[in-house]
Each structure stands twice: as C-alpha cells, then as structure tokens.
Coordinates of N, CA, C and O and ligand atoms in Angstrom, one line a residue:
M1 N 87.3 88.5 98.0 CA 88.3 89.4 98.2 C 88.0 90.6 99.2 O 86.8 90.7 99.3
A2 N 88.9 91.0 100.0 CA 88.6 91.9 101.2 C 88.5 93.2 100.2 O 88.9 93.3 99.5
M3 N 87.8 94.1 100.8 CA 87.0 95.2 100.3 C 88.3 96.1 101.0 O 88.3 96.6 102.0
I4 N 88.6 97.3 100.1 CA 89.4 98.6 101.0 C 88.4 99.5 100.8 O 87.4 99.5 99.8
K5 N 88.6 100.4 101.8 CA 87.3 100.8 102.5 C 88.2 102.9 102.2 O 89.2 102.5 103.1
F6 N 87.7 103.6 102.3 CA 88.6 104.9 102.4 C 87.5 106.0 102.0 O 86.6 105.9 101.8
T7 N 87.7 107.5 102.5 CA 87.3 108.2 102.5 C 87.2 109.0 101.4 O 88.8 109.6 101.4
L8 N 87.0 109.7 100.8 CA 87.1 110.3 99.0 C 86.4 111.5 98.7 O 84.9 111.7 98.9
N9 N 87.0 112.6 99.4 CA 86.0 114.1 99.0 C 84.9 114.2 100.2 O 83.8 114.0 99.8
G10 N 84.9 113.8 101.3 CA 84.0 113.6 102.3 C 83.1 112.3 102.6 O 82.2 112.7 102.8
K11 N 83.0 111.8 101.1 CA 82.5 110.5 101.0 C 82.7 109.2 101.3 O 84.2 108.9 100.7
S12 N 82.3 108.2 101.7 CA 82.3 106.8 101.9 C 83.1 105.8 100.3 O 81.8 105.8 99.9
V13 N 83.6 105.5 100.3 CA 84.7 104.7 99.5 C 84.5 103.5 99.3 O 85.3 103.0 100.5
E14 N 83.6 102.4 99.1 CA 84.8 100.6 99.0 C 85.0 100.3 98.3 O 83.9 100.2 97.0
T15 N 85.6 99.5 97.2 CA 85.8 99.1 96.2 C 87.0 97.5 96.6 O 87.6 97.4 97.6
A16 N 85.9 96.5 96.1 CA 86.9 95.2 95.6 C 88.0 94.8 94.3 O 88.4 94.4 94.5
S17 N 88.0 96.4 94.0 CA 89.4 96.4 93.4 C 90.6 95.7 94.0 O 91.0 95.9 95.2
E18 N 91.4 94.9 93.2 CA 93.0 95.1 93.7 C 93.4 95.9 94.4 O 93.5 96.8 93.9
P19 N 94.0 95.6 95.7 CA 94.4 96.0 96.7 C 95.8 97.2 95.6 O 96.5 98.3 96.0
S20 N 96.5 96.8 95.0 CA 97.6 97.3 94.0 C 97.8 98.1 93.2 O 98.5 98.7 92.7
T21 N 95.6 98.6 93.0 CA 95.4 99.7 91.8 C 96.3 100.6 92.1 O 96.2 101.3 93.1
S22 N 96.8 101.5 91.0 CA 97.0 102.5 91.7 C 96.1 103.6 91.9 O 95.0 103.8 91.2
L23 N 96.6 103.8 92.7 CA 95.5 105.5 92.9 C 94.8 106.0 91.5 O 93.6 106.2 91.9
V24 N 95.7 106.8 91.2 CA 95.6 108.0 90.3 C 94.6 107.2 89.0 O 93.6 107.6 88.4
W25 N 94.9 106.2 88.5 CA 94.1 105.0 88.0 C 92.6 104.6 88.2 O 91.9 104.9 87.6
F26 N 92.7 104.6 89.9 CA 91.4 104.6 90.1 C 90.6 105.5 90.1 O 89.4 105.1 89.9
L27 N 91.4 106.7 90.6 CA 90.2 108.2 90.7 C 89.9 108.0 89.3 O 88.5 108.7 88.7
R28 N 91.0 107.7 88.2 CA 90.4 108.6 86.6 C 89.7 107.4 85.9 O 88.9 107.8 85.5
E29 N 89.9 106.4 86.1 CA 89.2 105.5 85.6 C 88.1 104.4 86.0 O 87.2 104.0 85.3
E30 N 88.1 104.5 87.3 CA 87.0 103.4 88.2 C 85.8 104.5 88.4 O 85.3 104.4 88.4
L31 N 86.4 105.6 88.8 CA 85.3 107.2 89.5 C 85.3 107.9 88.8 O 84.4 108.8 88.9
G32 N 86.2 107.8 87.3 CA 85.2 108.9 86.2 C 86.1 110.6 87.1 O 85.8 111.4 86.5
L33 N 86.4 110.8 87.5 CA 87.1 111.7 88.4 C 89.1 112.2 87.8 O 90.2 112.0 88.2
T34 N 88.3 112.7 86.6 CA 89.4 113.5 85.9 C 89.9 114.2 85.7 O 91.0 114.8 85.8
G35 N 90.0 114.9 86.9 CA 90.4 116.4 87.4 C 92.3 115.8 88.1 O 92.6 116.6 87.7
T36 N 92.1 114.5 88.3 CA 94.0 114.4 88.9 C 94.3 114.2 87.4 O 94.0 112.7 86.7
K37 N 95.3 114.6 87.1 CA 96.0 114.2 86.2 C 97.4 112.8 85.8 O 97.8 113.3 87.0
W38 N 97.5 112.7 85.1 CA 98.6 111.7 84.7 C 99.5 112.3 83.8 O 99.0 113.2 83.0
G39 N 100.5 112.6 84.3 CA 101.9 112.6 83.7 C 103.0 112.1 83.5 O 102.8 111.1 82.3
C40 N 103.4 112.0 84.2 CA 104.8 110.7 84.0 C 104.8 109.3 84.5 O 105.6 108.4 84.5
G41 N 103.7 109.5 85.7 CA 103.7 108.1 86.3 C 104.6 107.8 86.8 O 105.3 106.4 87.6
Q42 N 105.8 108.9 87.6 CA 106.9 108.4 87.9 C 107.4 108.9 89.3 O 108.5 109.0 89.8
G43 N 106.5 109.7 89.9 CA 106.8 110.7 90.7 C 107.4 111.8 91.0 O 107.9 112.6 91.7
L44 N 107.5 112.5 89.6 CA 108.3 113.2 89.2 C 107.6 114.5 89.0 O 108.4 116.3 88.5
C45 N 106.7 114.7 88.5 CA 105.9 116.0 88.1 C 105.0 116.3 88.9 O 104.7 118.1 88.7
G46 N 104.0 116.2 89.6 CA 103.2 116.5 90.7 C 101.8 116.6 90.0 O 100.8 116.9 90.6
S47 N 101.3 116.3 88.9 CA 100.7 116.2 88.0 C 99.3 115.8 88.9 O 97.9 116.0 88.2
C48 N 99.6 114.7 89.4 CA 98.7 114.0 89.9 C 98.0 114.0 92.0 O 97.9 112.9 92.0
T49 N 98.9 115.0 92.2 CA 98.7 115.4 93.5 C 97.5 115.1 94.1 O 96.7 115.9 93.5
V50 N 97.9 114.6 95.3 CA 95.8 114.5 96.0 C 96.6 114.8 97.5 O 97.5 115.0 97.5
L51 N 95.5 115.2 98.4 CA 96.1 115.2 99.7 C 95.4 113.8 100.0 O 94.2 113.3 100.1
V52 N 95.9 113.4 101.3 CA 95.6 112.2 101.7 C 95.7 112.6 103.6 O 97.3 112.9 103.7
D53 N 95.1 112.3 104.1 CA 94.8 113.0 105.6 C 96.0 113.9 105.5 O 96.0 114.4 106.5
G54 N 95.6 114.6 104.5 CA 95.8 116.9 104.5 C 97.3 117.0 104.1 O 97.6 118.0 104.0
R55 N 97.4 116.0 104.0 CA 98.8 116.0 103.3 C 99.2 116.0 101.4 O 98.8 114.9 100.3
A56 N 99.9 116.7 100.6 CA 100.2 116.4 99.8 C 101.0 115.1 99.2 O 102.0 115.2 99.6
E57 N 99.9 114.5 98.1 CA 100.9 113.1 97.8 C 101.1 112.6 96.1 O 99.6 112.9 95.9
R58 N 101.6 111.8 96.0 CA 101.5 111.5 94.3 C 100.4 110.4 93.9 O 101.2 109.3 94.5
S59 N 99.8 110.8 94.1 CA 98.5 109.5 93.6 C 99.1 108.4 92.9 O 98.6 107.5 92.8
C60 N 100.2 108.3 91.8 CA 100.7 108.1 90.9 C 101.7 106.7 91.6 O 101.7 105.8 90.7
Q61 N 102.2 107.4 92.8 CA 102.9 106.3 93.2 C 102.4 105.6 95.0 O 102.9 105.1 95.5
L62 N 101.0 105.7 94.7 CA 100.2 105.2 95.9 C 99.4 104.0 95.3 O 98.4 104.4 93.7
T63 N 99.1 103.0 95.7 CA 98.2 102.1 95.8 C 96.9 102.3 96.2 O 96.7 102.9 97.6
L64 N 95.9 101.5 96.1 CA 94.8 101.7 97.0 C 94.6 101.1 98.5 O 94.2 101.8 99.3
E65 N 95.6 100.3 98.7 CA 96.2 99.5 100.2 C 96.7 100.5 100.9 O 96.6 100.9 102.0
D66 N 97.5 101.7 100.0 CA 98.2 102.7 100.6 C 97.0 104.1 101.2 O 97.5 104.3 102.8
V67 N 96.3 103.5 101.1 CA 95.3 104.9 101.4 C 93.9 104.6 102.4 O 92.7 104.9 102.7
E68 N 93.8 102.7 102.4 CA 92.7 101.8 103.2 C 92.5 103.2 104.5 O 93.4 103.4 105.0
S69 N 91.7 103.5 104.6 CA 91.5 104.3 105.3 C 91.2 105.6 105.8 O 91.4 106.0 107.1
A70 N 91.9 105.9 104.5 CA 92.7 107.6 104.9 C 91.4 108.5 104.5 O 90.5 108.1 104.0
K71 N 91.9 109.6 104.5 CA 90.6 110.6 104.2 C 91.9 111.5 102.8 O 92.6 112.0 103.0
V72 N 91.0 110.7 101.4 CA 91.8 111.7 100.6 C 90.8 112.6 99.8 O 89.5 112.4 100.1
V73 N 91.6 113.5 99.0 CA 90.8 115.0 98.9 C 91.6 115.1 97.5 O 92.7 114.9 97.2
T74 N 90.6 115.6 96.1 CA 91.1 115.4 95.2 C 90.5 117.0 94.3 O 89.9 117.2 95.3
I75 N 91.2 117.4 93.4 CA 90.5 118.6 93.4 C 88.8 118.8 93.2 O 88.5 120.2 93.3
E76 N 88.3 117.5 92.7 CA 86.8 118.1 92.8 C 86.1 118.4 94.0 O 85.5 118.5 94.2
G77 N 87.1 117.7 95.3 CA 86.6 118.0 96.6 C 87.4 119.6 96.9 O 86.5 119.4 98.1
I78 N 87.6 119.8 96.2 CA 87.7 121.5 96.9 C 86.7 122.7 96.0 O 87.0 122.8 94.3
P79 N 85.7 123.0 96.7 CA 84.8 124.2 95.9 C 85.9 125.4 95.9 O 86.8 125.4 96.1
V80 N 85.5 125.9 94.6 CA 85.6 127.0 94.1 C 85.5 128.4 95.0 O 87.1 129.0 95.1
S81 N 85.2 128.2 96.3 CA 84.8 129.0 97.0 C 86.3 129.1 98.2 O 86.8 129.8 98.8
H82 N 86.9 128.3 97.6 CA 88.3 127.9 98.6 C 89.2 128.7 98.5 O 89.3 129.6 96.9
P83 N 89.9 129.3 99.5 CA 90.9 130.8 99.1 C 92.1 130.2 98.4 O 92.4 131.1 97.1
V84 N 92.3 129.6 98.3 CA 93.3 129.1 97.2 C 93.2 128.6 95.7 O 93.4 129.7 94.7
K85 N 91.9 128.3 95.4 CA 91.3 128.2 94.2 C 91.2 129.9 93.8 O 90.9 130.2 92.7
Q86 N 90.5 130.5 94.8 CA 90.2 132.1 94.3 C 91.0 132.8 93.9 O 90.9 133.7 93.8
A87 N 92.5 132.6 94.7 CA 93.4 133.2 94.4 C 94.1 133.2 93.4 O 94.6 133.8 92.0
W88 N 94.0 131.6 92.9 CA 94.6 131.0 91.2 C 93.8 132.2 90.6 O 94.2 131.9 89.5
L89 N 92.2 132.1 90.7 CA 91.5 132.8 89.4 C 91.3 134.3 89.6 O 92.1 134.6 88.2
K90 N 91.7 135.0 90.6 CA 92.4 136.0 90.8 C 93.6 136.5 90.5 O 93.8 137.3 89.2
E91 N 95.1 135.2 89.9 CA 96.0 135.7 89.2 C 96.4 135.0 88.3 O 97.3 135.1 87.3
S92 N 94.9 134.9 87.7 CA 94.8 133.5 86.3 C 96.2 133.3 86.2 O 96.9 133.0 85.4
V93 N 96.2 132.6 86.9 CA 97.3 131.1 87.2 C 97.3 130.6 85.6 O 98.2 130.1 85.2
P94 N 96.1 129.7 85.6 CA 96.1 128.8 83.9 C 96.7 129.0 83.0 O 96.4 129.7 82.5
E95 N 97.4 128.3 82.2 CA 97.3 128.2 80.8 C 96.8 127.3 80.0 O 95.8 127.6 79.8
C96 N 97.4 126.2 79.8 CA 97.1 125.0 79.5 C 95.6 124.3 80.2 O 95.0 123.3 80.1
G97 N 96.1 124.3 81.8 CA 95.3 124.0 82.8 C 96.2 122.8 83.0 O 95.6 122.4 84.4
Y98 N 96.8 121.8 82.5 CA 96.7 120.6 82.5 C 97.9 120.1 84.2 O 97.3 119.6 84.8
C99 N 98.6 121.3 84.5 CA 99.1 120.8 85.4 C 98.3 121.5 86.5 O 98.9 121.2 87.7
Q100 N 97.3 122.2 86.8 CA 97.0 123.2 87.6 C 96.3 122.2 89.0 O 96.5 122.6 90.2
P101 N 95.2 121.2 88.5 CA 95.1 120.5 89.9 C 96.1 119.9 90.6 O 96.0 120.3 91.9
G102 N 97.3 119.4 89.7 CA 98.6 119.2 91.0 C 98.9 120.3 92.0 O 99.6 120.3 93.0
Q103 N 98.8 121.2 91.3 CA 99.1 122.4 91.8 C 99.0 123.1 92.9 O 99.3 123.6 93.6
I104 N 97.6 123.2 92.3 CA 96.7 123.3 93.6 C 96.8 122.5 95.3 O 97.1 123.1 96.2
M105 N 96.3 121.4 94.4 CA 96.2 120.3 95.3 C 97.5 120.7 96.5 O 97.8 120.5 97.7
N106 N 99.3 120.5 95.9 CA 100.2 120.7 96.5 C 100.3 121.9 97.3 O 101.1 122.1 98.6
A107 N 99.9 123.1 96.2 CA 99.8 124.7 97.0 C 99.0 124.3 98.4 O 99.2 124.4 99.6
I108 N 97.8 123.3 98.3 CA 97.1 123.3 99.7 C 97.8 122.4 101.3 O 97.6 123.1 102.1
G109 N 98.2 121.6 100.0 CA 98.8 121.1 101.1 C 100.3 121.2 101.6 O 100.1 121.4 103.5
L110 N 100.7 122.4 101.7 CA 101.6 123.6 101.8 C 101.3 124.1 102.9 O 101.4 124.5 104.0
L111 N 100.1 124.6 102.7 CA 99.4 126.1 103.4 C 98.6 125.2 104.7 O 98.6 125.9 105.6
L112 N 98.2 123.7 104.6 CA 97.9 123.4 105.7 C 98.6 122.8 106.8 O 98.0 122.9 108.2
K113 N 99.9 123.0 106.6 CA 101.2 122.2 107.2 C 102.0 123.7 107.5 O 102.7 123.6 108.8
N114 N 101.5 124.8 106.6 CA 102.2 126.0 107.1 C 101.7 127.2 106.6 O 101.9 127.5 105.3
P115 N 100.9 127.7 107.3 CA 100.0 128.8 106.8 C 100.4 130.1 106.0 O 100.0 130.9 105.8
R116 N 101.5 130.3 106.7 CA 102.1 131.4 106.1 C 103.9 131.3 105.4 O 104.9 131.8 106.5
P117 N 103.9 130.8 104.7 CA 104.7 130.1 104.0 C 106.2 131.3 103.3 O 105.2 132.7 102.7
T118 N 107.1 131.4 103.6 CA 107.8 132.3 102.7 C 107.9 132.2 101.6 O 107.5 131.0 101.0
E119 N 108.3 133.0 100.6 CA 108.5 132.8 99.8 C 109.6 132.1 99.4 O 109.5 130.9 98.5
K120 N 110.4 131.7 100.3 CA 112.1 130.4 100.2 C 110.7 129.1 100.1 O 111.3 128.2 99.5
E121 N 110.0 129.2 101.0 CA 109.5 128.2 101.6 C 108.3 127.5 100.7 O 108.2 126.3 100.1
I122 N 108.0 128.7 99.9 CA 106.4 128.0 98.4 C 107.6 127.8 97.4 O 107.5 126.8 96.9
N123 N 108.6 128.3 97.1 CA 109.8 127.7 96.2 C 109.9 126.1 96.2 O 110.0 125.5 95.2
Q124 N 110.6 126.1 97.9 CA 111.3 124.4 98.3 C 109.5 123.4 97.8 O 109.8 122.5 97.3
A125 N 108.3 124.1 98.7 CA 107.6 122.8 98.3 C 107.2 123.1 96.8 O 106.4 121.7 96.7
M126 N 107.1 123.8 96.4 CA 106.2 123.7 94.5 C 107.5 123.3 93.8 O 106.6 123.1 92.9
D127 N 108.5 123.1 94.0 CA 109.8 123.2 93.1 C 109.4 121.7 92.4 O 109.8 121.7 90.8
G128 N 108.7 120.5 93.1 CA 108.8 119.1 91.9 C 107.5 119.0 91.2 O 107.1 118.6 90.5
N129 N 106.8 120.2 90.9 CA 105.7 120.8 90.4 C 105.8 121.0 89.4 O 106.0 122.1 89.2
L130 N 106.3 119.9 87.9 CA 106.3 120.8 86.7 C 105.3 121.7 85.9 O 104.4 121.0 86.4
C131 N 105.1 122.9 85.5 CA 104.5 123.7 84.7 C 105.3 123.4 83.0 O 106.0 124.6 83.1
R132 N 104.6 123.1 82.2 CA 105.5 123.5 81.0 C 105.0 124.5 80.3 O 105.9 124.8 79.3
C133 N 104.2 124.9 80.8 CA 104.0 126.8 80.4 C 104.1 127.5 80.9 O 104.1 128.9 80.9
G134 N 105.2 127.3 82.3 CA 106.0 128.3 83.0 C 104.9 129.5 83.7 O 105.2 130.4 84.3
T135 N 104.0 128.8 84.3 CA 103.1 129.7 85.1 C 103.4 129.5 86.4 O 103.0 130.2 87.0
Y136 N 104.7 129.5 87.0 CA 105.4 129.2 87.9 C 105.3 130.8 89.0 O 105.5 130.3 90.3
N137 N 105.8 131.7 88.6 CA 105.7 133.1 89.0 C 103.7 133.3 89.4 O 104.2 133.9 90.6
R138 N 103.2 133.0 88.9 CA 101.6 133.1 88.8 C 101.3 132.4 90.6 O 100.7 132.7 91.1
I139 N 102.1 131.0 90.2 CA 101.0 130.4 91.2 C 101.9 130.9 92.4 O 101.0 130.7 93.5
K140 N 103.3 131.0 92.5 CA 103.9 131.5 93.8 C 102.5 133.1 94.4 O 103.0 133.0 95.8
R141 N 102.5 133.5 93.3 CA 102.0 135.0 93.7 C 100.6 134.6 94.4 O 99.7 135.5 95.3
A142 N 99.7 133.6 93.5 CA 98.7 133.4 94.2 C 98.8 132.7 96.0 O 97.8 133.3 96.8
I143 N 99.6 131.8 95.9 CA 100.2 131.5 97.2 C 100.7 132.6 97.9 O 99.8 132.6 99.3
L144 N 101.0 133.4 98.0 CA 101.3 134.6 98.2 C 100.6 135.2 99.6 O 100.1 135.9 99.9
Q145 N 99.7 135.4 98.3 CA 98.3 136.1 98.5 C 97.4 135.0 99.7 O 96.8 135.7 100.3
V146 N 97.6 134.3 99.6 CA 96.6 132.9 100.3 C 97.0 133.4 101.6 O 96.5 133.3 102.8
A147 N 98.8 133.3 101.7 CA 99.1 133.7 103.2 C 99.0 134.6 104.0 O 99.3 135.3 104.5
G148 N 98.8 136.1 103.1 CA 98.3 136.8 103.4 C 99.6 138.5 103.3 O 99.9 139.3 103.8
K149 N 100.2 137.7 102.6 CA 101.7 138.6 101.8 C 101.8 139.5 100.9 O 102.4 140.0 100.5
L150 N 100.1 139.1 100.3 CA 99.8 140.0 99.0 C 98.6 140.6 99.2 O 97.3 139.9 100.4
P151 N 98.2 141.9 99.0 CA 97.0 142.5 98.8 C 95.8 141.6 98.0 O 96.2 141.6 96.8
V152 N 94.6 141.3 99.0 CA 94.0 140.5 97.9 C 92.9 141.7 97.3 O 92.7 142.7 97.9
Ligands
FES1 S1 102.1 111.3 87.2 FE1 102.5 111.4 89.4 S2 104.4 112.2 89.6 FE2 103.7 112.6 87.3
FES2 S1 99.3 125.0 83.0 FE1 100.5 124.5 81.4 S2 101.4 122.7 82.1 FE2 101.1 124.4 83.7

C-alpha cells in the first residue's frame, strides 16, 4: 500500500493507513493527539479545527489523502507562549474547555489571514465554532487583544 506523508507540528509523518481515514480519527486514535476534539463529525461545530497549510480546516471533513504533502498543525503544535494562547489565558476564556482547541486553531487561522480583524470580521470567522458554555465574548476579546485593539 502506498504511504501517505505529511508534516505534523513540524515533524514528518508517514503512514500506511487507509487514504480514506478521517484526519481527526488518525490524530486522536493512531497518534494519541487528543487535543483535537471530536464533536459533530459533520463539519458543523468546529471542535476538530486544525491548520492545513496555514488555513483553519475541520479535520473531521478531511482524509489522510487530503493532507498528503501538507503542513498540518494541531493545538499540540502551538506553544503556550503563542500570543493567541497567551490572550486566552489573560481573558480566562475556557469554561469546560471542550471546544477551545478548535476555537484557538480557528482564531489562529483568522489572524494568519487577517492580522487585524474588525469585530465584525471576528464574528464572521468564528461564527461556526460552537461553544455550549457560551464563551463567545471572551473569545472575541482575546482575538481583539492579539489584533492590538485591546490593551494587553
Ligand atoms: S467534529 Fe468536525 S466540525 Fe464538528
Ligand atoms: S468552553 Fe465548554 S464548550 Fe466551549
């Protein structure tokens, strides 16, 4: 069977798993990287968000074949010193925490694309990332802080 290769959190990964294997399943079950959360499995909640070549993508909607040769980054690949994680800490964003890896990865994807988003652009970009604990305002404040629009 052909091997699939990609870069994960800066390291090369090579696997003989089925090309149709779901990326979120591979990360969690085969690699033990459980920071990426399984929510709806249908692309509707955002809890499984990772970066693929710098874009926020839902890993439940991707297969190994889809990320062949790509650079994938999960929450485990983001250091605590990263400005987005620091802003999350400063704003005490999480409640139960379940949705937060996906929120952080989606926020990083937004800021890579648009380093100074307006409140409206943040709302639009984060709209599909659900949080049953309702941490939306703190998420927005944290992103605004990184965007330099709130005092740090
Ligand atoms: S688990 Fe992927 S979007 Fe919900
Ligand atoms: S912090 Fe609990 S679901 Fe978002």
